[in-house]
């Protein structure tokens, strides 16, 4: 019996119809949740951008019912008795569940809440279970649902760590334009106008036959498949077409083995970095431009733009794959390795890792933009360092000024920068990037940010970078990986002052004033979680002896650092930074430490370093 002889259903369903009061299981060999920052960022950007094309402030909630539906792809389900198992699409369903969980918390204190709990979990006989019913995710999903955060245990599966990381990124990814009056409209639209095609088979054999047929036999052609077909069809038959096909297949297969859709991500990044000239304005009715179209339909875009790209002869089509595709593909892989592989603190590409640790995926198209085919390894690496340093400094300035670094907020500015640096030589690139930093409204001249729940992760990153700079400049080995969470020891942003207003009533009339002052950056350190558990409630005098055994930014509070650490003492003298020890840590000391951090930030993210890199010093 063939697949077509059996009962198979294929129905377009809204997100609400797919998820509400439903329970899906996932076979044990498919349970890994693997989506990376870039994939989640693009999902959120696609959904919110489409919504903003339709929404107007004057609309009533009932008007959402008239908005056009939005197709988000397909899922394949194997129905085993009363229990559906997801065969294909669990990455997307998991990501949607995370987004719904985030939206639930985002609207929590509003009067116009949209009921979405039953899209996330259901309750039976007093037991709560989630729509994606995976046992080893239960504690994590419950904590995210109830509290918006979760600390994975040491033996947590990789999927759980990925869930926590992706959820933490949603606050940065979700655009400001959709957080205000538009929020309930967006949630209505997401649950009732966004659609998936659910293909349901009634045996595992049928479900996997559908999956294999759609993917392996070409019935479910991806945009990458269609682009390859178009390019190959315009080449000479024989050796050229065979070689181009082999290059394409090997490159994308290796990328897709790294992460789901990594091959398509590369194609979007490459084509945007070299050829996009316009981006859609963020207003209702604005039409998608080439940057946007490359993100959603790059295969169709290239067909229409082939003459502009220079694809006018069979040789040009062949060279586009054998030369351009291969060159940018190789460099893209190197940026992925730099972003997630072992960190070499001496590598020119280390700044790519710093940016990736913040989930700033918009750096990828910026990194490829100035690269020119035929350049030598030294030139390429210098350009990658320049762009990585620029992005690192840009992001740090925005965090310092309490500005968003979300994909939706930054995409337009990054597009303009990408266009400005496309194909520039090393010297011109350094000058252009430095000028762009100097023209920013965001500087380090402000007192600095105060910590709160939404920016704690970002301030953790700034403190890790500044602490690591002091460490390396003092002649010690880099400790960035440890400080940033890439090692076994878990570090946290910790206050020097314990949360005891009664100890500071002589300095503050009101507890709220004390809390605001305590949250200033000058009162913050990175310390191991176990340190915080042992000493966080102690007085400053009790903590001070223990600070000396910690990282140099914490140790610098103790006088012993200036007498027993000659490397640190030499750094302080050479840099001129206002480091000093404190026997007492007063309100004035917090202000002074904030000024020290400000001066240190100016040193770590100095725009003039770009010129030094360009000169090869």
XYZ file of C-alpha atoms in Angstrom:
617
model
C 0.000 0.000 0.000
C 1.366 3.425 -0.872
C 1.232 6.536 1.287
C -1.506 8.001 -0.889
C -3.767 4.993 -0.144
C -3.865 5.783 3.544
C -5.844 8.357 5.530
C -3.914 11.598 5.761
C -5.332 15.005 6.704
C -3.885 18.338 5.695
C -5.641 21.368 7.169
C -4.716 25.042 7.556
C -5.176 25.947 11.231
C -4.660 29.083 13.267
C -2.115 29.051 16.088
C -5.049 28.878 18.520
C -6.527 25.877 16.712
C -3.185 24.080 16.727
C -2.349 24.751 20.383
C -5.468 25.497 22.420
C -6.255 22.666 24.858
C -4.010 20.357 22.805
C -1.282 18.043 24.032
C 1.613 17.032 21.759
C 4.343 14.565 22.555
C 7.751 14.374 20.909
C 9.605 11.103 20.388
C 12.736 10.842 22.533
C 15.076 10.975 19.535
C 13.579 14.293 18.382
C 13.423 16.126 21.696
C 16.366 18.471 21.298
C 15.360 22.103 20.929
C 18.082 23.620 18.736
C 16.947 27.010 17.529
C 19.656 29.649 17.801
C 19.332 33.367 18.467
C 19.157 34.298 14.804
C 16.236 31.988 14.043
C 14.175 33.253 16.965
C 15.032 36.856 16.051
C 13.831 36.350 12.498
C 10.604 34.686 13.639
C 9.774 37.593 15.967
C 10.837 40.169 13.367
C 8.750 38.530 10.626
C 5.645 38.308 12.797
C 5.831 41.819 14.217
C 6.737 43.429 10.884
C 3.787 41.743 9.173
C 1.468 42.805 11.984
C 2.653 46.429 11.788
C 1.853 46.489 8.076
C -1.776 45.848 9.014
C -2.318 47.617 12.333
C -3.447 51.240 12.707
C -3.886 53.020 16.049
C -7.512 53.847 15.183
C -8.520 50.216 14.769
C -10.895 48.420 17.107
C -10.042 44.927 18.342
C -12.763 43.456 16.110
C -10.914 44.839 13.065
C -8.177 42.237 13.610
C -10.619 39.613 12.324
C -10.400 41.305 8.915
C -6.589 41.279 8.782
C -5.239 38.888 6.113
C -4.027 35.519 7.378
C -0.302 34.907 7.607
C 1.134 31.493 6.713
C 3.949 30.293 8.959
C 4.756 26.911 7.434
C 3.705 23.335 8.081
C 3.913 20.736 10.821
C 3.590 16.956 10.529
C 1.817 15.050 13.278
C 1.534 11.301 13.848
C -1.748 10.508 15.632
C -1.175 7.464 17.877
C -4.571 6.715 19.349
C -5.557 9.801 21.327
C -1.998 11.144 21.534
C -0.504 13.280 18.706
C 3.277 13.164 18.238
C 5.102 15.973 16.417
C 7.228 14.490 13.632
C 8.256 17.758 11.951
C 7.837 21.293 13.277
C 8.671 21.012 16.970
C 11.312 23.762 16.696
C 8.682 26.198 15.460
C 6.017 25.043 17.933
C 8.464 25.273 20.836
C 9.493 28.777 19.795
C 5.857 29.865 19.478
C 5.173 28.477 22.957
C 8.098 30.483 24.339
C 6.775 33.619 22.604
C 3.273 33.065 23.987
C 4.731 32.521 27.475
C 6.616 35.810 27.147
C 3.522 37.656 25.870
C 1.502 36.302 28.780
C 3.931 37.874 31.236
C 4.240 41.076 29.185
C 0.481 41.743 29.432
C 0.182 40.556 33.039
C -0.618 43.921 34.667
C -2.908 45.201 31.903
C -6.691 45.566 31.898
C -6.945 44.481 28.247
C -5.305 41.057 28.603
C -5.901 38.450 25.908
C -6.533 34.952 27.236
C -3.703 32.738 25.981
C -3.015 30.444 28.934
C -4.776 27.525 27.244
C -2.453 27.854 24.240
C 0.472 27.192 26.587
C -0.826 24.621 29.079
C -3.963 22.815 30.142
C -5.110 21.546 33.497
C -6.818 18.248 34.270
C -7.632 16.853 37.698
C -5.638 19.708 39.193
C -2.499 18.798 37.214
C -0.954 21.348 34.870
C 0.768 20.112 31.713
C 2.134 22.008 28.753
C 0.982 21.751 25.145
C 4.381 20.348 24.201
C 4.477 17.532 26.708
C 8.184 16.779 27.193
C 9.019 15.548 30.678
C 12.562 16.895 30.971
C 11.355 20.416 30.082
C 8.570 20.557 32.673
C 10.437 22.308 35.506
C 11.936 24.808 33.079
C 8.656 25.637 31.330
C 6.821 25.887 34.650
C 9.400 28.359 36.007
C 9.316 30.459 32.825
C 5.522 30.445 32.894
C 5.266 31.436 36.564
C 8.341 33.607 37.070
C 9.895 34.423 33.682
C 13.268 32.925 34.608
C 14.881 29.585 35.387
C 18.273 28.480 36.620
C 19.096 25.167 34.885
C 20.745 22.579 37.165
C 24.228 21.394 36.295
C 22.919 18.215 34.663
C 20.149 19.918 32.649
C 19.734 18.696 29.043
C 21.011 20.982 26.313
C 17.426 21.639 25.194
C 16.585 23.139 28.583
C 19.601 25.456 28.445
C 18.593 26.499 24.937
C 15.014 27.167 26.074
C 16.252 29.423 28.880
C 18.646 31.284 26.571
C 16.038 31.884 23.859
C 13.388 32.995 26.374
C 15.838 35.480 27.923
C 16.374 37.040 24.482
C 12.699 37.733 23.804
C 12.618 40.957 25.802
C 15.291 42.391 23.518
C 13.685 41.023 20.371
C 10.131 42.219 20.921
C 9.756 45.731 19.438
C 8.620 48.766 21.401
C 5.990 49.603 18.756
C 4.018 46.504 19.737
C 4.294 46.823 23.534
C 1.814 49.652 24.093
C -1.753 49.945 22.847
C -0.967 47.555 19.989
C -0.119 44.593 22.258
C -3.600 43.008 22.594
C -4.132 43.511 18.848
C -0.889 41.666 18.130
C -1.791 38.782 20.451
C -5.253 38.524 18.851
C -3.645 38.474 15.409
C -1.007 35.927 16.403
C -3.475 33.433 17.843
C -6.325 33.827 15.346
C -4.831 35.057 12.051
C -1.427 33.359 11.883
C -1.743 29.890 10.392
C 0.114 26.589 10.142
C -0.745 23.737 7.798
C -1.095 20.681 10.018
C -0.563 17.397 8.182
C -1.817 14.505 10.283
C -1.092 10.845 9.599
C -2.452 7.963 11.636
C 0.675 5.850 11.858
C 4.362 6.542 12.334
C 5.151 4.905 9.007
C 2.847 7.284 7.157
C 4.085 10.326 9.072
C 7.743 9.611 8.361
C 6.993 8.706 4.747
C 5.406 12.156 4.338
C 8.354 13.786 6.074
C 10.912 12.006 3.885
C 8.916 12.574 0.712
C 8.513 16.290 1.352
C 12.143 16.780 2.262
C 14.211 14.175 0.412
C 12.272 13.823 -2.812
C 11.942 17.488 -3.554
C 8.206 17.955 -3.027
C 8.889 20.395 -0.226
C 11.405 22.537 -2.057
C 13.002 25.105 0.188
C 13.916 28.596 -1.058
C 17.541 27.379 -1.106
C 16.561 24.450 -3.360
C 14.687 26.748 -5.711
C 17.554 29.218 -5.854
C 19.995 26.422 -6.645
C 17.734 25.143 -9.407
C 17.513 28.591 -10.967
C 21.277 29.144 -10.853
C 22.156 25.706 -12.222
C 19.613 26.000 -15.040
C 21.466 29.069 -16.310
C 24.885 27.369 -16.472
C 26.479 25.258 -19.170
C 25.534 21.606 -18.902
C 28.322 19.232 -17.984
C 31.360 19.991 -15.846
C 30.390 23.483 -14.699
C 26.882 22.556 -13.638
C 28.089 19.379 -11.907
C 30.829 21.186 -9.980
C 28.529 24.061 -8.968
C 25.898 21.614 -7.746
C 28.523 19.725 -5.724
C 29.864 22.910 -4.118
C 26.373 24.119 -3.262
C 25.247 20.786 -1.826
C 28.327 20.279 0.346
C 28.360 23.812 1.721
C 24.673 23.943 2.666
C 24.653 20.396 4.023
C 27.524 21.203 6.371
C 25.795 24.376 7.500
C 22.469 22.637 8.076
C 24.234 19.982 10.124
C 25.326 22.757 12.495
C 21.858 24.191 13.055
C 18.398 24.072 11.549
C 18.100 26.429 8.544
C 21.740 27.548 8.862
C 22.141 27.190 5.082
C 19.248 29.549 4.401
C 20.567 31.938 7.058
C 23.867 32.094 5.201
C 22.189 32.816 1.859
C 20.141 35.647 3.385
C 23.190 37.098 5.141
C 25.395 36.907 2.046
C 22.856 38.394 -0.375
C 21.854 41.157 2.033
C 25.477 42.036 2.804
C 26.471 42.415 -0.856
C 23.358 43.455 -2.763
C 20.536 44.972 -0.682
C 20.083 48.708 -1.244
C 16.781 49.498 0.521
C 14.874 48.402 3.620
C 11.165 48.741 4.387
C 10.147 51.759 6.431
C 8.413 50.814 9.669
C 5.002 52.279 8.897
C 1.709 50.871 7.758
C 1.497 50.360 4.020
C 5.253 50.564 3.435
C 6.257 47.941 0.902
C 9.010 45.384 1.504
C 12.300 46.386 -0.127
C 15.165 44.181 -1.244
C 16.577 43.718 2.294
C 13.177 42.479 3.457
C 12.516 40.349 0.394
C 15.883 38.640 0.692
C 14.853 37.707 4.227
C 11.592 36.069 3.158
C 11.948 35.056 -0.518
C 15.558 35.345 -1.619
C 15.011 32.877 -4.454
C 12.325 35.084 -6.038
C 14.280 38.249 -5.323
C 17.377 37.020 -7.175
C 15.339 35.971 -10.200
C 14.058 39.520 -10.494
C 17.373 41.191 -9.655
C 19.749 38.928 -11.607
C 20.835 41.640 -14.044
C 21.548 44.085 -11.209
C 23.625 41.396 -9.512
C 25.532 40.844 -12.758
C 24.085 37.481 -13.717
C 23.844 38.054 -17.447
C 25.884 35.174 -18.890
C 26.286 31.465 -18.222
C 29.838 32.137 -17.021
C 28.548 34.749 -14.587
C 26.043 32.269 -13.117
C 28.802 29.689 -12.707
C 31.159 32.193 -11.101
C 28.385 33.311 -8.747
C 28.412 29.825 -7.200
C 31.980 28.627 -7.761
C 33.594 31.914 -6.701
C 31.186 34.229 -4.783
C 29.123 31.592 -2.982
C 32.250 29.677 -1.974
C 34.170 32.729 -0.786
C 31.396 34.214 1.341
C 30.334 30.747 2.503
C 33.818 30.065 3.843
C 33.972 33.400 5.670
C 30.466 32.906 7.061
C 31.518 29.558 8.533
C 34.522 31.250 10.134
C 32.253 33.843 11.757
C 30.019 31.054 13.081
C 33.071 29.290 14.514
C 34.230 32.535 16.127
C 30.759 33.124 17.586
C 30.271 29.739 19.217
C 33.530 27.783 19.193
C 36.397 27.842 21.699
C 37.383 31.421 22.537
C 40.938 32.473 21.722
C 41.506 35.704 23.694
C 44.276 36.682 21.257
C 42.247 36.108 18.090
C 41.263 39.017 15.889
C 37.825 37.424 15.720
C 37.190 37.381 19.482
C 34.872 40.407 19.238
C 32.464 38.328 17.160
C 32.093 36.058 20.190
C 31.450 38.984 22.527
C 28.615 40.206 20.296
C 27.194 36.721 19.806
C 27.067 36.189 23.563
C 24.569 39.054 23.673
C 22.526 37.431 20.909
C 23.325 40.298 18.533
C 22.891 38.402 15.265
C 22.699 41.537 13.115
C 26.496 41.605 13.182
C 26.627 38.755 10.635
C 25.651 40.767 7.568
C 27.875 43.622 8.761
C 30.868 41.278 8.977
C 30.527 40.099 5.370
C 29.777 43.535 3.891
C 33.358 44.884 3.460
C 34.902 41.587 2.340
C 36.072 41.449 -1.287
C 36.772 38.267 -3.228
C 40.505 37.737 -3.728
C 41.634 39.452 -0.524
C 44.297 37.676 1.493
C 43.733 36.153 4.961
C 45.436 39.048 6.780
C 43.208 41.654 5.132
C 40.076 39.593 5.723
C 40.864 39.048 9.394
C 41.659 42.709 9.919
C 38.317 43.683 8.400
C 36.481 41.145 10.545
C 38.232 42.515 13.627
C 37.306 46.092 12.722
C 33.635 45.275 12.238
C 33.584 43.103 15.364
C 35.174 45.880 17.435
C 32.769 48.473 16.034
C 29.731 46.336 16.819
C 31.069 45.565 20.297
C 31.498 49.291 21.013
C 28.133 50.238 19.509
C 26.267 47.673 21.598
C 28.151 48.655 24.777
C 27.263 52.328 24.299
C 23.597 51.524 23.838
C 23.507 49.345 26.949
C 25.281 52.065 28.944
C 22.608 54.539 27.804
C 19.695 52.172 28.559
C 18.892 51.792 24.852
C 17.555 48.648 23.238
C 19.798 46.393 21.155
C 16.835 44.360 19.894
C 16.781 43.057 16.336
C 13.726 45.143 15.458
C 15.218 48.313 16.957
C 18.646 47.957 15.370
C 17.935 46.437 11.949
C 17.517 49.762 10.138
C 20.712 51.300 11.558
C 22.684 48.127 10.854
C 21.388 48.079 7.293
C 22.600 51.645 6.710
C 25.996 50.845 8.219
C 26.276 47.685 6.144
C 25.597 49.655 2.979
C 28.147 52.333 3.903
C 31.020 49.884 4.495
C 30.357 47.502 1.601
C 33.636 46.701 -0.153
C 35.746 49.279 1.722
C 39.487 48.786 2.135
C 40.970 48.418 5.613
C 41.952 52.081 6.079
C 38.669 53.497 4.792
C 36.716 50.901 6.771
C 38.407 51.851 10.045
C 37.781 55.546 9.397
C 34.123 55.004 8.503
C 33.461 52.860 11.574
C 35.257 55.266 13.910
C 33.330 58.237 12.496
C 30.062 56.352 12.975
C 30.875 55.766 16.661
C 31.870 59.382 17.217
C 28.590 60.592 15.697
C 26.445 58.491 18.019
C 24.242 60.244 20.531
C 25.028 57.445 22.956
C 28.336 57.995 24.778
C 29.914 56.899 28.059
C 29.702 60.411 29.490
C 26.525 59.667 31.447
C 26.766 58.328 35.002
C 25.923 54.893 33.724
C 22.982 52.509 33.882
C 21.255 51.151 36.950
C 20.489 47.465 37.197
C 16.946 46.134 36.873
C 15.455 42.815 35.826
C 15.300 43.670 32.122
C 18.940 44.753 31.737
C 20.676 42.464 34.217
C 21.947 40.145 31.474
C 23.333 43.067 29.481
C 25.047 44.635 32.497
C 26.503 41.226 33.313
C 28.110 41.286 29.864
C 29.522 44.832 30.291
C 30.958 43.969 33.689
C 32.485 40.769 32.297
C 34.167 42.688 29.475
C 35.480 45.430 31.774
C 36.697 42.966 34.398
C 38.419 40.889 31.734
C 40.125 43.992 30.310
C 41.577 44.844 33.730
C 42.662 41.218 34.177
C 44.478 40.956 30.834
C 46.000 44.435 31.096
C 47.377 43.435 34.505
C 49.280 40.544 32.937
C 46.910 37.715 33.829
C 45.078 35.245 31.598
C 41.693 36.256 30.225
C 38.788 35.264 32.477
C 35.988 36.419 30.156
C 34.622 32.913 29.570
C 34.355 32.215 33.274
C 32.810 35.590 34.064
C 30.282 35.420 31.234
C 28.951 31.964 32.066
C 31.030 29.852 29.693
C 32.637 27.817 32.474
C 31.460 25.677 35.380
C 31.525 28.498 37.940
C 28.306 30.516 37.751
C 28.766 34.287 38.137
C 26.052 36.785 39.039
C 25.676 40.555 39.134
C 25.973 41.340 42.826
C 25.608 44.523 44.870
C 28.369 45.661 47.184
C 25.710 46.986 49.562
C 23.444 44.357 51.080
C 19.725 45.055 50.763
C 19.435 46.607 54.230
C 18.010 50.113 54.302
C 18.390 50.185 58.095
C 22.199 50.329 57.684
C 21.983 53.544 55.649
C 19.235 55.618 57.266
C 21.760 58.365 57.950
C 22.308 58.820 54.190
C 18.793 58.324 52.816
C 15.465 59.629 54.045
C 13.421 57.094 52.101
C 13.918 53.429 51.293
C 13.201 54.079 47.591
C 16.136 56.522 47.459
C 18.373 53.879 49.028
C 17.210 51.267 46.495
C 17.870 53.579 43.528
C 21.374 54.409 44.764
C 22.143 50.760 45.497
C 21.211 49.787 41.925
C 23.696 52.221 40.324
C 26.475 50.579 38.359
C 29.126 51.731 40.838
C 27.669 49.352 43.426
C 27.871 46.324 41.144
C 30.386 43.490 40.778
C 30.487 40.068 39.157
C 30.914 37.389 41.800
C 30.467 33.608 41.908
C 26.999 32.470 42.895
C 28.453 30.579 45.847
C 30.128 33.798 47.070
C 26.817 35.614 46.939
C 25.099 32.794 48.805
C 27.703 33.036 51.578
C 28.268 36.784 51.939
C 25.554 38.778 50.118
C 23.788 39.715 53.380
C 26.992 40.715 55.166
C 28.169 44.248 55.840
C 30.825 45.776 53.596
C 33.424 45.395 56.355
C 32.672 41.665 56.523
C 32.848 41.230 52.731
C 35.995 43.300 52.138
C 38.610 40.657 53.144
C 36.936 38.131 50.819
C 36.911 40.481 47.819
C 40.706 40.241 47.546
C 40.450 36.603 46.474
C 38.003 37.392 43.662
C 38.431 38.931 40.183
C 40.447 42.138 39.957
C 37.477 44.504 39.705
C 36.188 43.141 43.015
C 39.674 42.834 44.508
C 40.401 46.488 43.691
C 38.188 47.476 46.634
C 40.774 45.932 48.969
C 44.040 47.717 49.809
C 45.999 44.477 49.356
C 45.525 44.685 45.558
C 47.720 47.791 45.501
C 50.538 46.233 47.548
C 50.537 42.543 46.562
C 49.641 42.647 42.879
C 52.404 44.413 40.922
C 50.741 43.709 37.566
C 47.531 45.422 38.636
C 49.461 48.282 40.203
C 51.368 48.806 36.935
C 48.089 48.827 34.974
C 46.591 51.452 37.287
C 49.651 53.665 36.908
C 49.830 53.271 33.124
C 46.099 53.797 32.518
C 45.624 56.659 34.951
C 42.246 55.216 35.929
C 40.981 56.366 39.368
C 41.161 52.996 41.097
C 41.387 53.113 44.874
C 40.634 50.944 47.878
C 37.759 51.689 50.282
C 37.738 50.976 54.006
C 34.116 52.141 54.024
C 31.759 51.989 51.064
C 29.561 55.053 51.321
C 27.009 56.617 48.988
C 29.813 58.847 47.686
C 31.948 55.758 47.051
C 29.229 54.327 44.777
C 29.295 57.534 42.734
C 33.116 57.397 42.549
C 33.089 53.752 41.456
C 30.532 54.649 38.804
C 32.935 57.278 37.469
C 35.723 54.678 37.475
C 33.540 52.274 35.462
C 32.711 55.067 33.048
C 36.408 55.821 32.459
C 37.156 52.110 32.158
C 34.374 51.712 29.573
C 35.899 54.537 27.523
C 39.193 52.644 27.558
C 37.703 49.233 26.685
C 35.569 50.601 23.837
C 37.850 53.346 22.497
C 36.982 54.310 18.868
C 40.657 55.159 18.234
C 41.497 51.449 18.578
C 39.973 51.004 15.121
C 42.671 53.190 13.580
C 45.381 51.284 15.459
C 44.059 47.989 14.050
C 44.028 49.445 10.533
C 47.616 50.589 10.871
C 48.664 47.082 11.867
C 50.187 48.121 15.167
